[in-house]
Tab-separated table of C-alpha atoms in Angstrom:
chain	number	residue	atom	x	y	z
J	1	MET	CA	147.059	105.409	115.928
J	2	ASN	CA	146.756	106.657	119.521
J	3	GLY	CA	149.468	106.585	122.154
J	4	THR	CA	148.489	103.423	123.982
J	5	THR	CA	148.187	101.415	120.787
J	6	ALA	CA	151.688	102.570	119.888
J	7	TRP	CA	152.969	101.381	123.287
J	8	LEU	CA	151.198	98.038	122.825
J	9	ASN	CA	152.882	97.571	119.457
J	10	GLU	CA	156.230	98.414	121.069
J	11	LEU	CA	155.557	95.858	123.787
J	12	LEU	CA	154.780	93.166	121.229
J	13	ARG	CA	158.014	93.997	119.406
J	14	ASP	CA	159.891	93.559	122.682
J	15	ILE	CA	158.250	90.165	123.231
J	16	ALA	CA	159.204	89.112	119.697
J	17	GLN	CA	162.782	90.154	120.418
J	18	LYS	CA	162.935	88.275	123.725
J	19	VAL	CA	161.926	84.952	122.149
J	20	GLN	CA	164.010	85.130	118.959
J	21	LEU	CA	167.505	83.813	118.352
J	22	PRO	CA	169.799	86.497	119.843
J	23	PRO	CA	172.819	87.735	117.845
J	24	SER	CA	175.306	85.796	119.975
J	25	ARG	CA	173.402	82.548	119.420
J	26	TYR	CA	173.019	83.297	115.713
J	27	ALA	CA	176.797	83.629	115.443
J	28	GLU	CA	177.179	80.422	117.455
J	29	ALA	CA	174.787	78.603	115.111
J	30	VAL	CA	176.771	79.774	112.078
J	31	THR	CA	180.010	78.570	113.710
J	32	HIS	CA	178.500	75.131	114.400
J	33	TYR	CA	177.076	74.955	110.883
J	34	GLU	CA	180.426	75.762	109.263
J	35	ALA	CA	182.287	73.288	111.487
J	36	VAL	CA	179.857	70.471	110.668
J	37	ALA	CA	180.095	71.215	106.941
J	38	LYS	CA	183.901	70.961	107.027
J	39	PHE	CA	183.834	67.830	109.185
J	40	LEU	CA	181.461	65.975	106.868
J	41	GLU	CA	183.746	66.599	103.873
J	42	ALA	CA	187.046	66.010	105.663
J	43	ASP	CA	189.413	63.157	104.874
J	44	GLY	CA	188.152	59.907	106.346
J	45	SER	CA	184.504	60.892	106.206
J	46	PRO	CA	182.195	58.196	104.810
J	47	LEU	CA	180.412	61.037	103.011
J	48	ARG	CA	183.457	61.929	100.883
J	49	PRO	CA	182.299	59.647	98.023
J	50	HIS	CA	179.001	61.544	98.043
J	51	GLY	CA	180.500	65.002	97.566
J	52	PRO	CA	180.674	67.732	96.778
J	53	LEU	CA	178.336	68.232	99.707
J	54	LEU	CA	176.186	71.307	100.155
J	55	LEU	CA	174.949	72.146	103.638
J	56	TYR	CA	172.642	75.145	103.825
J	57	PRO	CA	169.967	76.648	106.111
J	58	GLN	CA	166.302	75.896	105.736
J	59	GLY	CA	163.100	76.649	107.606
J	60	SER	CA	162.973	79.201	110.403
J	61	PHE	CA	166.752	79.658	110.459
J	62	ARG	CA	166.742	80.502	106.756
J	63	ILE	CA	163.921	83.090	106.959
J	64	GLN	CA	165.201	84.333	110.344
J	65	SER	CA	162.111	83.573	112.391
J	66	THR	CA	163.775	81.132	114.801
J	67	ILE	CA	162.456	81.342	118.352
J	68	SER	CA	163.163	79.339	121.475
J	69	SER	CA	161.393	75.989	121.451
J	70	ARG	CA	161.045	76.053	125.253
J	71	LEU	CA	159.060	78.387	127.495
J	72	ASP	CA	161.208	78.297	130.633
J	73	HIS	CA	164.664	78.538	129.027
J	74	ASP	CA	166.344	79.207	125.703
J	75	GLU	CA	166.698	76.242	123.370
J	76	PHE	CA	166.886	76.718	119.610
J	77	ASP	CA	166.412	74.286	116.725
J	78	ILE	CA	168.540	75.085	113.659
J	79	ASP	CA	167.324	73.408	110.460
J	80	LEU	CA	169.817	72.503	107.715
J	81	MET	CA	169.638	70.693	104.367
J	82	LEU	CA	172.481	68.400	103.305
J	83	GLU	CA	172.620	67.732	99.564
J	84	LEU	CA	174.327	64.456	98.680
J	85	ASN	CA	175.668	63.144	95.392
J	86	ASN	CA	175.937	59.538	94.214
J	87	VAL	CA	172.857	58.514	96.184
J	88	GLN	CA	169.757	57.130	94.499
J	89	ARG	CA	166.566	59.102	95.063
J	90	THR	CA	164.855	55.792	95.815
J	91	GLU	CA	167.406	54.726	98.447
J	92	ASP	CA	166.108	53.303	101.721
J	93	PRO	CA	165.640	56.180	104.233
J	94	ASP	CA	167.394	54.331	107.048
J	95	THR	CA	170.417	53.758	104.829
J	96	VAL	CA	170.723	57.463	103.988
J	97	LEU	CA	170.179	58.669	107.549
J	98	ASP	CA	172.656	56.099	108.887
J	99	LEU	CA	175.219	57.416	106.404
J	100	VAL	CA	174.869	60.917	107.868
J	101	VAL	CA	175.139	59.529	111.406
J	102	LYS	CA	178.368	57.741	110.467
J	103	GLY	CA	179.687	60.911	108.849
J	104	LEU	CA	179.201	62.764	112.122
J	105	THR	CA	180.273	60.101	114.612
J	106	ARG	CA	182.921	58.314	112.520
J	107	GLU	CA	181.431	55.247	114.248
J	108	ARG	CA	182.940	56.254	117.594
J	109	ASP	CA	182.005	54.010	120.500
J	110	ASP	CA	180.157	56.832	122.250
J	111	GLY	CA	178.206	57.673	119.073
J	112	ARG	CA	178.963	61.383	119.438
J	113	TYR	CA	180.179	64.261	117.288
J	114	ARG	CA	182.853	66.184	119.181
J	115	GLY	CA	181.174	65.408	122.478
J	116	CYS	CA	177.672	66.178	121.213
J	117	ARG	CA	174.938	63.576	121.135
J	118	VAL	CA	173.836	62.504	117.633
J	119	THR	CA	170.296	61.185	117.151
J	120	LYS	CA	168.606	59.715	114.090
J	121	LYS	CA	165.082	61.096	113.670
J	122	LYS	CA	162.420	60.327	111.062
J	123	ARG	CA	163.701	62.753	108.392
J	124	CYS	CA	166.841	64.257	109.869
J	125	VAL	CA	169.860	63.649	112.062
J	126	THR	CA	170.130	65.881	115.129
J	127	VAL	CA	173.349	67.145	116.698
J	128	GLU	CA	172.606	68.256	120.249
J	129	TYR	CA	174.646	71.165	121.549
J	130	GLU	CA	173.911	72.810	124.868
J	131	GLU	CA	170.701	74.824	124.372
J	132	MET	CA	170.891	74.366	120.594
J	133	HIS	CA	170.134	71.539	118.155
J	134	LEU	CA	171.229	71.201	114.539
J	135	ASP	CA	168.666	69.203	112.546
J	136	ILE	CA	170.383	67.967	109.359
J	137	THR	CA	168.067	66.659	106.628
J	138	PRO	CA	169.817	64.688	103.860
J	139	ALA	CA	168.522	65.261	100.336
J	140	VAL	CA	169.250	64.387	96.720
J	141	LEU	CA	168.705	67.002	94.013
J	142	ILE	CA	166.250	66.370	91.196
J	143	ASP	CA	167.820	67.117	87.820
J	144	GLY	CA	166.506	70.215	86.080
J	145	ALA	CA	164.665	71.595	89.104
J	146	PRO	CA	166.677	74.276	90.968
J	147	ARG	CA	167.023	73.393	94.653
J	148	THR	CA	164.206	70.837	94.414
J	149	SER	CA	165.220	67.633	96.156
J	150	VAL	CA	164.023	64.310	97.421
J	151	ILE	CA	164.208	63.904	101.189
J	152	PHE	CA	163.920	60.620	103.049
J	153	ASP	CA	161.294	59.726	105.653
J	154	ARG	CA	161.518	56.520	107.673
J	155	HIS	CA	158.109	56.939	109.334
J	156	PRO	CA	156.176	53.702	108.613
J	157	ASP	CA	152.892	55.486	107.860
J	158	ARG	CA	154.221	58.139	105.457
J	159	PRO	CA	155.817	58.072	101.992
J	160	SER	CA	159.496	57.158	102.181
J	161	HIS	CA	160.545	59.728	99.574
J	162	VAL	CA	159.227	63.303	99.611
J	163	VAL	CA	159.832	66.061	97.068
J	164	SER	CA	160.861	69.291	98.807
J	165	ASN	CA	162.236	72.755	98.038
J	166	PRO	CA	162.818	74.723	101.272
J	167	GLU	CA	165.088	77.288	99.597
J	168	GLY	CA	162.434	78.032	96.987
J	169	PHE	CA	159.864	78.553	99.714
J	170	ALA	CA	162.210	80.811	101.670
J	171	ARG	CA	162.644	83.056	98.638
J	172	ALA	CA	158.894	83.148	98.022
J	173	PHE	CA	158.358	84.063	101.678
J	174	GLU	CA	160.898	86.872	101.479
J	175	ASP	CA	159.378	88.204	98.265
J	176	ALA	CA	156.008	88.401	100.032
J	177	THR	CA	157.165	89.890	103.329
J	178	LEU	CA	160.367	91.896	102.809
J	179	PRO	CA	161.360	94.990	100.816
J	180	ARG	CA	162.856	93.987	97.474
J	181	GLU	CA	166.243	95.579	98.161
J	182	LEU	CA	166.621	93.538	101.352
J	183	VAL	CA	165.688	90.327	99.537
J	184	LEU	CA	168.409	90.964	96.937
J	185	ALA	CA	170.980	91.680	99.644
J	186	MET	CA	170.144	88.417	101.425
J	187	GLU	CA	170.392	86.422	98.199
J	188	ARG	CA	173.898	87.788	97.658
J	189	ALA	CA	174.800	86.636	101.182
J	190	LEU	CA	173.902	82.970	100.743
J	191	PRO	CA	174.417	80.357	102.085
J	192	VAL	CA	173.963	82.105	105.462
J	193	PRO	CA	172.655	85.693	105.325
J	194	GLU	CA	173.656	88.077	108.088
J	195	GLN	CA	171.082	88.257	110.838
J	196	LYS	CA	168.591	91.073	110.407
J	197	PRO	CA	168.272	93.415	113.408
J	198	LEU	CA	164.801	93.670	114.920
J	199	GLU	CA	164.174	97.076	113.363
J	200	ALA	CA	164.792	95.611	109.897
J	201	LYS	CA	162.170	92.897	110.325
J	202	SER	CA	158.729	93.436	108.829
J	203	ASP	CA	155.596	93.300	110.965
J	204	GLN	CA	154.730	90.109	109.079
J	205	LEU	CA	157.934	88.400	110.213
J	206	LEU	CA	157.505	89.611	113.798
J	207	ALA	CA	153.869	88.471	113.788
J	208	LEU	CA	155.089	85.024	112.727
J	209	GLN	CA	157.514	84.936	115.658
J	210	LEU	CA	154.727	85.935	118.050
J	211	LEU	CA	152.371	83.349	116.581
J	212	LYS	CA	154.973	80.610	116.961
J	213	ARG	CA	155.503	81.641	120.571
J	214	HIS	CA	151.746	81.553	121.205
J	215	ARG	CA	151.572	78.108	119.589
J	216	ASN	CA	154.303	76.874	121.940
J	217	VAL	CA	152.332	78.198	124.910
J	218	LEU	CA	149.174	76.445	123.684
J	219	TYR	CA	150.938	73.102	123.223
J	220	GLU	CA	153.229	73.279	126.236
J	221	ARG	CA	151.556	70.243	127.790
J	222	GLY	CA	151.679	68.156	124.639
J	223	GLY	CA	149.749	67.563	121.465
J	224	ASN	CA	150.591	67.560	117.775
J	225	LYS	CA	151.312	71.223	117.117
J	226	PRO	CA	151.204	72.895	113.691
J	227	PRO	CA	154.684	73.024	112.109
J	228	SER	CA	156.470	76.340	111.720
J	229	VAL	CA	156.615	76.079	107.920
J	230	LEU	CA	152.821	75.926	107.817
J	231	LEU	CA	152.577	79.056	109.974
J	232	ALA	CA	155.067	80.763	107.650
J	233	TRP	CA	152.872	79.889	104.660
J	234	PHE	CA	149.868	81.430	106.411
J	235	THR	CA	151.955	84.514	107.171
J	236	MET	CA	152.878	85.166	103.552
J	237	HIS	CA	149.227	84.886	102.480
J	238	ALA	CA	147.582	86.890	105.272
J	239	PRO	CA	146.343	90.427	104.452
J	240	ARG	CA	148.353	93.310	105.857
J	241	GLY	CA	147.306	94.862	109.164
J	242	ASP	CA	148.037	98.225	110.748
J	243	GLY	CA	150.823	97.873	113.285
J	244	LEU	CA	152.080	94.660	114.832
J	245	ILE	CA	148.908	93.968	116.816
J	246	GLY	CA	146.899	94.455	113.639
J	247	GLN	CA	149.172	92.153	111.652
J	248	LEU	CA	148.922	89.412	114.267
J	249	ALA	CA	145.131	89.750	114.385
J	250	ARG	CA	144.938	89.545	110.590
J	251	LEU	CA	147.145	86.464	110.620
J	252	ALA	CA	144.998	84.750	113.259
J	253	LEU	CA	141.842	85.507	111.280
J	254	SER	CA	143.343	84.238	108.029
J	255	ILE	CA	144.324	80.943	109.675
J	256	GLU	CA	140.934	80.610	111.369
J	257	GLN	CA	139.102	81.065	108.060
J	258	THR	CA	141.378	78.740	106.089
J	259	LEU	CA	141.097	75.931	108.626
J	260	ALA	CA	137.306	76.286	108.677
J	261	ARG	CA	137.062	75.477	104.968
J	262	GLY	CA	137.725	71.770	105.364
J	263	PRO	CA	140.574	69.318	104.702
J	264	LEU	CA	143.891	71.074	104.405
J	265	ARG	CA	146.392	70.904	101.574
J	266	VAL	CA	149.076	73.600	101.567
J	267	GLU	CA	151.411	73.589	98.573
J	268	ASN	CA	154.908	75.013	98.537
J	269	PRO	CA	154.686	77.797	95.908
J	270	ALA	CA	158.139	76.793	94.661
J	271	CYS	CA	157.318	73.078	94.587
J	272	PRO	CA	153.634	72.156	94.112
J	273	GLN	CA	154.359	68.492	94.882
J	274	GLU	CA	155.295	69.452	98.448
J	275	ASN	CA	152.378	69.575	100.870
J	276	PHE	CA	153.176	71.438	104.086
J	277	ALA	CA	150.141	69.811	105.715
J	278	ASP	CA	151.364	66.254	105.169
J	279	ARG	CA	152.149	65.697	108.854
J	280	TRP	CA	149.676	68.099	110.467
J	281	PRO	CA	146.811	67.877	111.100
J	282	ALA	CA	146.658	64.153	111.757
J	283	ASN	CA	142.870	64.397	112.000
J	284	GLN	CA	140.024	66.907	111.816
J	285	ALA	CA	139.980	67.356	115.596
J	286	GLU	CA	143.529	68.762	115.541
J	287	GLN	CA	142.573	71.176	112.777
J	288	ASN	CA	139.421	72.263	114.590
J	289	ARG	CA	141.328	72.842	117.811
J	290	PHE	CA	143.823	75.199	116.221
J	291	ALA	CA	141.081	77.039	114.320
J	292	LYS	CA	139.317	77.613	117.640
J	293	GLU	CA	142.553	78.812	119.241
J	294	MET	CA	143.117	81.290	116.400
J	295	GLY	CA	139.613	82.629	116.890
J	296	ALA	CA	140.317	83.086	120.582
J	297	LEU	CA	143.610	84.848	119.823
J	298	ARG	CA	141.908	87.234	117.400
J	299	LYS	CA	139.200	88.098	119.936
J	300	THR	CA	141.786	88.655	122.661
J	301	LEU	CA	143.777	91.024	120.465
J	302	ILE	CA	140.624	92.975	119.629
J	303	ALA	CA	139.793	93.201	123.336
J	304	LEU	CA	143.300	94.475	124.089
J	305	HIS	CA	142.908	97.140	121.426
J	306	GLU	CA	139.444	98.237	122.540
J	307	SER	CA	140.035	98.125	126.296
J	308	ASP	CA	140.026	101.375	128.276
J	309	GLU	CA	142.445	99.866	130.796
J	310	PRO	CA	146.018	101.160	131.025
J	311	LEU	CA	148.724	99.079	129.412
J	312	SER	CA	150.002	97.725	132.724
J	313	ALA	CA	146.573	96.205	133.402
J	314	LYS	CA	146.934	94.098	130.259
J	315	ARG	CA	150.038	92.308	131.518
J	316	ASP	CA	148.194	89.175	132.637
J	317	VAL	CA	146.490	88.809	129.266
J	318	LEU	CA	149.817	89.089	127.457
J	319	ARG	CA	151.341	86.571	129.867
J	320	SER	CA	148.620	84.088	128.947
J	321	LEU	CA	149.381	84.581	125.251
J	322	PHE	CA	153.176	84.536	125.266
J	323	GLY	CA	154.356	83.277	128.651
J	324	GLU	CA	155.112	84.965	131.946
J	325	ALA	CA	158.887	85.348	131.762
J	326	VAL	CA	159.184	87.011	128.344
J	327	THR	CA	156.193	89.272	129.006
J	328	ASN	CA	157.728	90.518	132.243
J	329	LEU	CA	161.047	91.133	130.483
J	330	ALA	CA	159.271	93.034	127.722
J	331	PHE	CA	157.533	95.312	130.227
J	332	GLU	CA	160.863	95.956	131.936
J	333	ALA	CA	162.528	96.793	128.621
J	334	LEU	CA	159.723	99.142	127.638
J	335	ASN	CA	159.799	100.946	130.974
J	336	GLU	CA	163.560	101.361	130.717
J	337	ARG	CA	163.273	102.700	127.197
J	338	ILE	CA	160.704	105.351	128.020
J	339	GLY	CA	162.565	106.244	131.208
J	340	SER	CA	159.532	106.247	133.476
J	341	THR	CA	157.950	104.122	136.170
J	342	GLY	CA	154.454	105.261	135.448
J	343	GLN	CA	153.958	106.193	131.823
J	344	THR	CA	152.795	102.744	130.762
J	345	SER	CA	150.533	102.348	133.777
J	346	GLY	CA	148.811	105.686	133.698
J	347	VAL	CA	147.687	105.923	130.094
J	348	GLY	CA	143.964	105.620	129.536
J	349	TRP	CA	142.495	105.676	126.039
J	350	ARG	CA	139.579	104.831	123.831
J	351	PRO	CA	139.689	103.499	120.266
J	352	ARG	CA	138.917	106.079	117.648
J	353	THR	CA	135.567	105.980	115.906
J	354	GLY	CA	134.967	104.274	112.601
J	355	ILE	CA	137.596	101.534	112.984
J	356	VAL	CA	137.158	98.203	111.247
J	357	LEU	CA	138.295	95.183	113.254
J	358	PRO	CA	138.872	91.707	111.780
J	359	VAL	CA	135.653	90.027	112.909
J	360	ALA	CA	135.097	86.510	111.654
J	361	ALA	CA	133.017	86.034	108.524
J	362	THR	CA	130.150	83.568	108.470
J	363	GLY	CA	129.513	80.851	105.942
J	364	GLY	CA	133.165	80.507	105.021
J	365	GLN	CA	133.252	83.939	103.389
J	366	THR	CA	136.423	85.994	103.311
J	367	VAL	CA	136.584	89.195	105.327
J	368	ALA	CA	136.822	92.353	103.237
J	369	PRO	CA	140.448	93.500	102.856
J	370	HIS	CA	140.626	96.193	105.518
J	371	THR	CA	143.487	96.850	107.889
J	372	PHE	CA	143.098	96.166	111.585
J	373	PHE	CA	142.324	99.834	112.267
J	374	GLY	CA	140.242	100.525	109.149
J	375	GLY	CA	140.882	101.527	105.551
J	376	PRO	CA	141.782	99.480	102.482
J	377	ASP	CA	144.539	96.923	102.638
J	378	ARG	CA	147.799	98.460	101.417
J	379	GLU	CA	148.489	95.591	99.058
J	380	GLY	CA	144.951	95.522	97.705
J	381	ARG	CA	144.645	91.849	98.619
């Protein structure tokens, strides 16, 4: 790997850091989570008859890939599961969600939880803090199936009762993307593992954060965007790349190829009944759009790698991918770290000979398992 590619990987790591949940906000999220858990089980709570309750992280918060949901300011969505007892798995979704709302608001006139707005959504109840939301999804465990639950959906055009296992998926994701010793340490730390520092995150996890940021840029003006859990599934199945730029390019190619194969069904490896594509795409046009965007992302990353231009000349391209503010901050952080005003702007380079880039296959074929910069895939996948 030559010097400029190394700087580009460092820059992408800085962008991933700028958009992720910072340590102070992670600690704040844990504080809110613990306070809500105690409040829901306290004396006088309408949820007391449905205890013991178990409130635990799911989704991006659980696998530590949470990023800001907004481009112009920090706003983080924290996903939680709330396991209830003494509730029928066939109960009406509105009844269950209303029960959680009452547990949070105690039927106060202002309908708030400790000054925070409480909103009933289709599958969850949201507690809105300043620049942070807790999305609480009520669930009822299925006997004999560890952490597999029924969740409730009040959307008129979808099934009212959905089998789900977010904890099982999180563990499968970690097994596929993290060193085994780190996975074991996180399991011992449940229900809320300590936040991993950036240097402890795999390129796969950082590539997921970058992809989610790019998705948010693409759908800033609206549209039904692919859910984060679906992008996480793609991440755990994508071949390994060389460096962060290579990993992101491999991920984009894997998504592009999968979406080109036709109608999408994506099963949770820990719960085959759960289809992560049940709400997206709503139609083939949405699927085709994202496949096209992934092809464009892959080509842009290849162009960045192959370009003879200095790193500073690539700023506008990176802004278009990840947003202006975080890209500018990443350049500033990189310049401060290398202690120079010109090192990132004066480096010229050419890609080495014999590299293999992830070009798209034709006819729905799978690209041979090479890394972004050539050579066999480390995992042999």
